[in-house]
Short mmCIF file of C-alpha atoms and ligand atoms in Angstrom, two decimals:
data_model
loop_
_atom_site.label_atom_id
_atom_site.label_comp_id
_atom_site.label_asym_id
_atom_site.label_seq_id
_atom_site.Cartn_x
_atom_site.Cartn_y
_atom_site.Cartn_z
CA UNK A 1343 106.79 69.86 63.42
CA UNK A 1344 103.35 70.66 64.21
CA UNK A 1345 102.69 73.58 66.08
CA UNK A 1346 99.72 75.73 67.62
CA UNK A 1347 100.54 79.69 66.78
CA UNK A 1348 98.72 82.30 67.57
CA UNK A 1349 99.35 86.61 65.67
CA UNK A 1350 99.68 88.35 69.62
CA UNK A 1351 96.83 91.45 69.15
CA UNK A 1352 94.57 89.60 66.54
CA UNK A 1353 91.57 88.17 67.42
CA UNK A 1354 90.80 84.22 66.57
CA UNK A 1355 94.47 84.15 65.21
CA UNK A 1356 95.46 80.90 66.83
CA UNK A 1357 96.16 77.93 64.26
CA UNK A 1358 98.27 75.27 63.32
CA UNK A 1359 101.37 75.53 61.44
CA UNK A 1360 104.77 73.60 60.22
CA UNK A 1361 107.78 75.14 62.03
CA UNK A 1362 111.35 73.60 62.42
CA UNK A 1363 111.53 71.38 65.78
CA UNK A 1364 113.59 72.99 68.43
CA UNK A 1365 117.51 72.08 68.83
CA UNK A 1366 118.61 70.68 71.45
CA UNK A 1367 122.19 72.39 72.98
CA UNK A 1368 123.92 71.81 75.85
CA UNK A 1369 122.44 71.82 79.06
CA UNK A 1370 119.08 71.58 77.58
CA UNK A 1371 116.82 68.36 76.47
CA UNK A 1372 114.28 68.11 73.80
CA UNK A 1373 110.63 66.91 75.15
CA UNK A 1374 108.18 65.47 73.15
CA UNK A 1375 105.10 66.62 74.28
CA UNK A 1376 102.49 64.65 75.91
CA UNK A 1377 99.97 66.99 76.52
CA UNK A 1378 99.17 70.91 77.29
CA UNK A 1379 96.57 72.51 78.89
CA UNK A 1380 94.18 75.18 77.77
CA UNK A 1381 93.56 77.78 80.36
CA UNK A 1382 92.14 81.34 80.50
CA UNK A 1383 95.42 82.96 79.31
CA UNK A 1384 95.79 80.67 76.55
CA UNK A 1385 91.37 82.15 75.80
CA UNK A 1386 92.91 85.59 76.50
CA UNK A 1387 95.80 84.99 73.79
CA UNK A 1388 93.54 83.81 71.18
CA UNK A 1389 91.06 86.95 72.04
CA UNK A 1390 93.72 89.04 71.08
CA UNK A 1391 93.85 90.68 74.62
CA UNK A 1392 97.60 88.84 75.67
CA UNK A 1393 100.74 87.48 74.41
CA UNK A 1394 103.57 88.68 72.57
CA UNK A 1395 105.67 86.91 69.99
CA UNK A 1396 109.60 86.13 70.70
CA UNK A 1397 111.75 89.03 69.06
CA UNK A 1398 111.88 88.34 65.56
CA UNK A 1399 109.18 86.63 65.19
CA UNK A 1400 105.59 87.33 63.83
CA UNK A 1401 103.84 84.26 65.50
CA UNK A 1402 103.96 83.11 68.99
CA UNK A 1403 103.48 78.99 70.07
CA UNK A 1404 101.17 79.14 72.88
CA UNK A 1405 100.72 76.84 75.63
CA UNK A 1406 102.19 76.78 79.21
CA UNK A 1407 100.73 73.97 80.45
CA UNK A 1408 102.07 71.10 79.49
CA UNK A 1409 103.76 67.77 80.24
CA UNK A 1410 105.92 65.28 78.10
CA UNK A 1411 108.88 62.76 77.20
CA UNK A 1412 112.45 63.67 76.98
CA UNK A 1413 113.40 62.82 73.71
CA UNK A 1414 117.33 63.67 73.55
CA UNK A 1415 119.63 65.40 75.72
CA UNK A 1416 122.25 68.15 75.05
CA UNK A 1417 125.77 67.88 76.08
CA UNK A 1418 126.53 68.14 79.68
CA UNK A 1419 123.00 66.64 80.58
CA UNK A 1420 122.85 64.18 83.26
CA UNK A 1421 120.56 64.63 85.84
CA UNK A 1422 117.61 63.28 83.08
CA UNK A 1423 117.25 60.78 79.93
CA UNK A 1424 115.24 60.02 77.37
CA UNK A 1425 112.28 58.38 78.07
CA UNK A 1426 112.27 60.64 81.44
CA UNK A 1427 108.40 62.39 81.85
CA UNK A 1428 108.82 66.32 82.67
CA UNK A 1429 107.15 69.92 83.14
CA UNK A 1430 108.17 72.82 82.19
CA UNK A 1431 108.16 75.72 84.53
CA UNK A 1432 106.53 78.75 82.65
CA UNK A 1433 108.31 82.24 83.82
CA UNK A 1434 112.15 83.03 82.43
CA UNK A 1435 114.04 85.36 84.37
CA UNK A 1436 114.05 89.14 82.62
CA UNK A 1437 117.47 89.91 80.61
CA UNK A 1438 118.79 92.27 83.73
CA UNK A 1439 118.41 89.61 86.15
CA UNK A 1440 116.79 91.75 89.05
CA UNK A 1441 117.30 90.17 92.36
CA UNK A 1442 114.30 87.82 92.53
CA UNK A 1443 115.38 86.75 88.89
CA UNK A 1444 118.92 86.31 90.19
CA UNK A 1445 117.99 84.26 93.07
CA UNK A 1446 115.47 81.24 90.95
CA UNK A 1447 112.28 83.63 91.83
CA UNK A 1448 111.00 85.25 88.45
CA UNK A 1449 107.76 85.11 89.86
CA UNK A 1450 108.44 87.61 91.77
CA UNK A 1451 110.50 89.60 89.22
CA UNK A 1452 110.49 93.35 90.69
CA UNK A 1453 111.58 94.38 86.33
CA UNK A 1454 108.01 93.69 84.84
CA UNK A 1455 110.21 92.46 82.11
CA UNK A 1456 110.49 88.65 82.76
CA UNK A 1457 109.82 86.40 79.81
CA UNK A 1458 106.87 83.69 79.68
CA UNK A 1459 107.18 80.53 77.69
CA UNK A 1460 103.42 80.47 75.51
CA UNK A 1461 102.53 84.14 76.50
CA UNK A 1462 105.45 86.50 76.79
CA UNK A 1463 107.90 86.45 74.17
CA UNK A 1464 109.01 83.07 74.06
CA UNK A 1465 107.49 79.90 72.37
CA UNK A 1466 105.58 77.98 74.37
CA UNK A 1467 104.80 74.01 74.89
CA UNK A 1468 101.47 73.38 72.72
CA UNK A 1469 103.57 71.66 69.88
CA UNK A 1470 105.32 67.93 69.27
CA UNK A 1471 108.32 69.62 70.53
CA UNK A 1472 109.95 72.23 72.44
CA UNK A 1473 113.33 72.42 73.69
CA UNK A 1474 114.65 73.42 77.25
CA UNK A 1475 117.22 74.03 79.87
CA UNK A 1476 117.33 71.37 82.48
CA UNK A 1477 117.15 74.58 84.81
CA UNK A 1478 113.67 74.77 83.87
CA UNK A 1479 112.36 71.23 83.40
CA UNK A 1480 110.38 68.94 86.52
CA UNK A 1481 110.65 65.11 86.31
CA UNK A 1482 108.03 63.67 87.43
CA UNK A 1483 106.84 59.98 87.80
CA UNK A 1484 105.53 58.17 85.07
CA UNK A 1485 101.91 57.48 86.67
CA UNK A 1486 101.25 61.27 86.21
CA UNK A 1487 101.55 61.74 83.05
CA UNK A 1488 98.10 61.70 81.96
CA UNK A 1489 97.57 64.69 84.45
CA UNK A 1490 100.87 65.92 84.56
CA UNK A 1491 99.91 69.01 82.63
CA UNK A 1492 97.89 70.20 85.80
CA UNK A 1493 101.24 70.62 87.39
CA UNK A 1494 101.88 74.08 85.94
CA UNK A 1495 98.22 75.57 87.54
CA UNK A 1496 98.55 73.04 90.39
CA UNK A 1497 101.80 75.21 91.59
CA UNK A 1498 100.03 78.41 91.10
CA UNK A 1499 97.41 77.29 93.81
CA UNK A 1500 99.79 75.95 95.72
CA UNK A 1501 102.29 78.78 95.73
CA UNK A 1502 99.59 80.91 96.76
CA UNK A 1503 98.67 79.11 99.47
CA UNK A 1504 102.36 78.55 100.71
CA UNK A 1505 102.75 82.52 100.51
CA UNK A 1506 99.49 82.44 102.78
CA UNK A 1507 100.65 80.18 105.20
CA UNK A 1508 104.40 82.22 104.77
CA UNK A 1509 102.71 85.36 105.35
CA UNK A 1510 100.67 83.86 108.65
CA UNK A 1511 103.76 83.50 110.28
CA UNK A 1512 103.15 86.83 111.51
CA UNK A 1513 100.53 85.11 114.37
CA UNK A 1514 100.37 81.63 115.95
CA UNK A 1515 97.74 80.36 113.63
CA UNK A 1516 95.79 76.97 113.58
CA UNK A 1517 93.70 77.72 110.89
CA UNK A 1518 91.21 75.08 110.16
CA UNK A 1519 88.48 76.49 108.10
CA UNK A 1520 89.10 77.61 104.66
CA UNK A 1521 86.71 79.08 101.68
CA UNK A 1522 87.96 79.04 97.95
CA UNK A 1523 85.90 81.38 95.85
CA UNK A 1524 85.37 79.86 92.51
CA UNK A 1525 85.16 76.05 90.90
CA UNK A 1526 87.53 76.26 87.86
CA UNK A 1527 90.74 74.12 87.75
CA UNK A 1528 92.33 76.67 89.89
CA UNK A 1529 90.34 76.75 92.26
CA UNK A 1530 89.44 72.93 92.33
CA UNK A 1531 93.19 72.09 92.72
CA UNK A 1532 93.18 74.66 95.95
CA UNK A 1533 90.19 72.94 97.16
CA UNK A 1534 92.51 69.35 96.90
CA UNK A 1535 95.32 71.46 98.24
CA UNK A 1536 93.68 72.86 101.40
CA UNK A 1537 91.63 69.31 101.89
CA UNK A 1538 94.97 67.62 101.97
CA UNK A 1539 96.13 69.42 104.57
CA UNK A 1540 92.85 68.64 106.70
CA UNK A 1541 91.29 71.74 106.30
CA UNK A 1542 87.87 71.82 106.45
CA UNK A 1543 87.02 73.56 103.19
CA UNK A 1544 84.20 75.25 101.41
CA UNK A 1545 84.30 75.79 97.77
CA UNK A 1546 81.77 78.80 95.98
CA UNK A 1547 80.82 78.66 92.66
CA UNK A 1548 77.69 79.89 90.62
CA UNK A 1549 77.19 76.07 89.67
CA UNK A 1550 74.29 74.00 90.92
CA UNK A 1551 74.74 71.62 93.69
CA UNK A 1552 74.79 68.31 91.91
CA UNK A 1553 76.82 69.74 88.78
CA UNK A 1554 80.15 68.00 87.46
CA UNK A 1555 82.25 70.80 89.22
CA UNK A 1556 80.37 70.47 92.67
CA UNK A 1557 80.85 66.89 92.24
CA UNK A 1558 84.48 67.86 91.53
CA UNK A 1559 85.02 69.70 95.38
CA UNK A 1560 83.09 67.48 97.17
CA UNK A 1561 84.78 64.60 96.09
CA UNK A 1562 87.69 65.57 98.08
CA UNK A 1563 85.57 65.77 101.28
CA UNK A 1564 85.13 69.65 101.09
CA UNK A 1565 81.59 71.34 100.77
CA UNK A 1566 80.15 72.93 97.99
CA UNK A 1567 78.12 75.82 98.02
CA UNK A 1568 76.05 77.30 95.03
CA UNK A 1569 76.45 80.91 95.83
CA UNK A 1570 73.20 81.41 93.87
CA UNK A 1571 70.97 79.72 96.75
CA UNK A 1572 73.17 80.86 99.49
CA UNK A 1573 74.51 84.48 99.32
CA UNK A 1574 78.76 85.59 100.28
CA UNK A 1575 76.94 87.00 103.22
CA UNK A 1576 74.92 84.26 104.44
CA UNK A 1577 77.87 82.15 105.04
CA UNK A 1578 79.44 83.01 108.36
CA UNK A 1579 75.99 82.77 110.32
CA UNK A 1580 75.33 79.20 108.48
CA UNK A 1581 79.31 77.73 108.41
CA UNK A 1582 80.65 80.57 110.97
CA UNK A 1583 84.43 82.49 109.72
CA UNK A 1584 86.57 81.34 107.28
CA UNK A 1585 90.54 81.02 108.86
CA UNK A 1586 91.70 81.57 105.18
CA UNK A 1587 89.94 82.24 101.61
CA UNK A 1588 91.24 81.44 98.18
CA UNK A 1589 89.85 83.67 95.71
CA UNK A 1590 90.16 82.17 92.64
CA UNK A 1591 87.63 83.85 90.68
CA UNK A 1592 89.54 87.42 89.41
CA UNK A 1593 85.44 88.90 89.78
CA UNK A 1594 86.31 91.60 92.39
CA UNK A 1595 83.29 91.67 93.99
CA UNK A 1596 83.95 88.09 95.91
CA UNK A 1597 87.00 89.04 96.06
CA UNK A 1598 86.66 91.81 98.13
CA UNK A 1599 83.57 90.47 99.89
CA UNK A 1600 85.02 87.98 100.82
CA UNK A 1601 86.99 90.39 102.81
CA UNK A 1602 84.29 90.20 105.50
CA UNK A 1603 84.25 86.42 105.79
CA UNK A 1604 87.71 85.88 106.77
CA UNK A 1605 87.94 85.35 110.33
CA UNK A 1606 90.27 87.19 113.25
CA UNK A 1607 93.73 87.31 111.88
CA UNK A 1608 92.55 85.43 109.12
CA UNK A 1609 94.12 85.99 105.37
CA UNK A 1610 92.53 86.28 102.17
CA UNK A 1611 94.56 85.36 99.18
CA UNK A 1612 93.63 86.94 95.88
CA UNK A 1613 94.79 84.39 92.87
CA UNK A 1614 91.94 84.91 90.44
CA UNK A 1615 92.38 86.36 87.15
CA UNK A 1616 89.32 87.02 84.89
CA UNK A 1617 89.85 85.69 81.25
CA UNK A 1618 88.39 87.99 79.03
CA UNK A 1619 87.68 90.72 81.20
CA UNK A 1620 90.22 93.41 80.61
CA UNK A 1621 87.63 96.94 80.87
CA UNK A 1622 87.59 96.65 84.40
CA UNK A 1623 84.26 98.35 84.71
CA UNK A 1624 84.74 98.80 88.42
CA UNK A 1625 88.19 100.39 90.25
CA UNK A 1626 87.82 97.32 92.71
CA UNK A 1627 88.20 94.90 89.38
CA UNK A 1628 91.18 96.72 88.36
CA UNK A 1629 92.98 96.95 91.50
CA UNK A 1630 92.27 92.77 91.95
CA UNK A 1631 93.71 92.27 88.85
CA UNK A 1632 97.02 94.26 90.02
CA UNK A 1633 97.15 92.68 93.19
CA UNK A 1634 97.51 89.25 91.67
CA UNK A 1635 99.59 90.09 88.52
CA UNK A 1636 102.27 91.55 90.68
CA UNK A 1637 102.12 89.37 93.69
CA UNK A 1638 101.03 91.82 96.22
CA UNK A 1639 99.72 92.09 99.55
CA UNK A 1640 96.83 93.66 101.78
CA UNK A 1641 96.30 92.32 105.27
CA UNK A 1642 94.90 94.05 108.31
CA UNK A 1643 96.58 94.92 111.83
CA UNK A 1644 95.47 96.53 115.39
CA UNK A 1645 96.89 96.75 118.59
CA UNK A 1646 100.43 95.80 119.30
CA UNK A 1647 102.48 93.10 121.91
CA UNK A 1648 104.99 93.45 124.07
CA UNK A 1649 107.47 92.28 121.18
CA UNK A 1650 106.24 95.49 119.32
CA UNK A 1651 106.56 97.57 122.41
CA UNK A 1652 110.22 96.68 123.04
CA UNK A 1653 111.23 96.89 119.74
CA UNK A 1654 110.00 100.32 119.90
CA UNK A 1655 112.25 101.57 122.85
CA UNK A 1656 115.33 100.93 120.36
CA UNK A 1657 113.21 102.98 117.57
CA UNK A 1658 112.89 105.67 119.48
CA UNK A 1659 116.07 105.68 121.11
CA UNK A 1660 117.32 106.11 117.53
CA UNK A 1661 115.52 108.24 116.03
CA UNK A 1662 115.66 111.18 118.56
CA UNK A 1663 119.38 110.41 117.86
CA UNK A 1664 118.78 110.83 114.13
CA UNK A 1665 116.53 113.63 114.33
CA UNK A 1666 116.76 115.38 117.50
CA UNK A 1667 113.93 117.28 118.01
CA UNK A 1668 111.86 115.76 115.13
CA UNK A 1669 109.48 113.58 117.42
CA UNK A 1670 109.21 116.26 119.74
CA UNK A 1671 107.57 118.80 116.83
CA UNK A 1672 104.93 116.47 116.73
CA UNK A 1673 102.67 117.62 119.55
CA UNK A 1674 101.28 120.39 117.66
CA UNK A 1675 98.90 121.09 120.46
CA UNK A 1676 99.67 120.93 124.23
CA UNK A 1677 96.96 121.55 126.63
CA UNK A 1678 96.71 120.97 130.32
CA UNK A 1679 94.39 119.07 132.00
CA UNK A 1680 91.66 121.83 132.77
CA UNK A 1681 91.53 122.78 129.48
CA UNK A 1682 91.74 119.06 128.02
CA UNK A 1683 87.92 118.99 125.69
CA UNK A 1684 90.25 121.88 123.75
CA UNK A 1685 93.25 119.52 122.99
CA UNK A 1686 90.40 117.03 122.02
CA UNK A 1687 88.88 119.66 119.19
CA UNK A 1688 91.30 119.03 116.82
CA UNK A 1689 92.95 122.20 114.49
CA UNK A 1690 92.99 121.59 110.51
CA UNK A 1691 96.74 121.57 111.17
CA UNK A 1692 97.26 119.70 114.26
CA UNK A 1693 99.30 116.47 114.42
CA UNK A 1694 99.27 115.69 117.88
CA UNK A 1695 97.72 116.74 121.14
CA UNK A 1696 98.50 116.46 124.10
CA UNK A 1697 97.13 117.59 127.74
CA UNK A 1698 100.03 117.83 129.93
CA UNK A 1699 98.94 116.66 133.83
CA UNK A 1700 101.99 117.95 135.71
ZN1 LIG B 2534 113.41 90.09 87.12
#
């Protein structure tokens, strides 16, 4: 069968070969592909930059995006049947099955060393065939097939913004303003994702007002801005706060700007990866880059509630217990009231002060 291959580390190396089709064993089906996306990986790939061949193996099939027909079933499968449409889910847990691995989460393997169908040592989808475990595949109805290969980038926008949402259980939160940096599938299919939920939603692009991917987010009732006419920083004065921004961009500088858009207890969510741009010129590019790749997070705090304060009577109680004496080295500087401007000069070495009343 046909297949598109790319030599991982060589530049322009992506082409079409003949390669056997995939068997189909037990527990797994064979899918006949319908059709696979292209996205800035799959650019990244064929740049040279990404991807790495299954063991053995001097070529790697790319494509992780991508929807299609069961064809045949293995032994033991009967939850699907020929003629079913499916996706394919993209990460594979890594070989030591770390916890997240263990527990259907390789997204948020803690190794490094999970596998990636199309980019990390295992073949991916953009051929007639592949075959896979039903562990791994997503039926889906019929009528999407002809944009059923948007499911695989559709779920990245959407796990990000479920994390958000996960995350703002922290607060009581109505958000109902949102801002998604950038107008490329990603984050077009956040745009549809926040609209859907009835957020009132501003996309940011460097397209004109009026262009195909404006057209694109305001379609789904949310408002387009062309950050060339209207700056990051003009926004809150014109639209006011944003409850919660997408970026979807990977350019750290709206990333990080956008920092000072998001409104009180707001959360910005970082999901943009820049295709082609591996240098990182600037720290802040490099630092975006690892906050997305390895799912983490950055969020403000101040003050604390009664909840907190409670909580901290216990805390205490045990870790005088632990430690006697510990908390009590602390107050490097004890003054008493008169002298109380000196326990307010602080010492290189001083920890605490303190100005003792009575
Ligand atoms: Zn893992």
């Amino acid at each position: 069968m046909r297949a598109a291959v790319c030599t991982p580390g060589r530049r322009d190396s992506v082409r079409v070969i003949d390669i056997d089709r995939p068997r189909c064993r037990e527990g797994e089906a064979l899918v006949r592909v319908h059709m696979a996306g292209v996205d800035g990986t799959d650019e990244d790939i064929n740049a040279g930059l990404y991807g790495e061949a299954p063991e053995g193996c001097d070529f790697l099939v790319i494509g992780h995006e991508a929807v299609g027909i069961v064809e045949a079933v293995g032994a033991g499968v009967r939850c699907t049947r020929p003629g079913d449409a499916v996706v394919a889910t993209v990460r594979r847990p890594c070989p030591g099955r770390c916890l997240n691995c263990r527990n259907h989460q390789p997204d948020f393997c803690i190794t490094g060393d999970y596998l990636e169908r199309g980019i990390k040592g295992l073949h991916g989808y953009m051929a007639e065939y592949y075959s896979e475990s039903m562990d791994y595949l997503i039926g889906l109805p019929h009528e999407l097939l002809d944009t059923g290969c948007l499911l695989e980038p559709l779920s990245v926008a959407e796990k990000g913004i479920f994390e958000a949402f996960r995350i703002q259980q922290r607060v009581l939160w109505e958000p109902r303003r949102a801002l998604v940096l950038g107008a490329g599938p990603l984050g077009l299919l956040a745009t549809f994702i926040l609209r859907d939920m009835g957020l009132e939603t501003y996309t940011l692009a460097t397209r004109e007002r009026g262009s195909i991917k404006a057209r694109a987010a305001e379609a789904s009732g949310a408002r387009y801005i062309d950050v060339n006419a209207e700056p990051l920083d003009s926004l809150p004065k014109k639209y006011g706060q944003f409850d919660l921004i997408v970026d979807a961009t990977g350019f750290s500088t709206f990333a990080f700007e956008s920092m000072g858009l998001v409104n009180r207890n707001g959360i910005v969510c970082m999901a943009g990866l820049s295709p082609g741009k591996k240098e990182h010129s600037m720290p802040t590019d490099r630092i975006n880059m690892e906050m997305v790749l390895n799912n983490k997070a950055a969020f403000g705090t101040v003050s604390a509630s009664r909840r907190d304060f409670e909580k901290s009577v216990d805390r205490m109680l045990s870790i005088r217990k632990k430690w006697p004496g510990l908390m009590e080295k602390l107050f490097t500087k004890k003054e008493s009231l008169v002298n109380a401007p000196r326990a307010l000069r602080r010492d290189e070495e001083d920890i605490k002060a303190a100005v003792v009343v009575s």
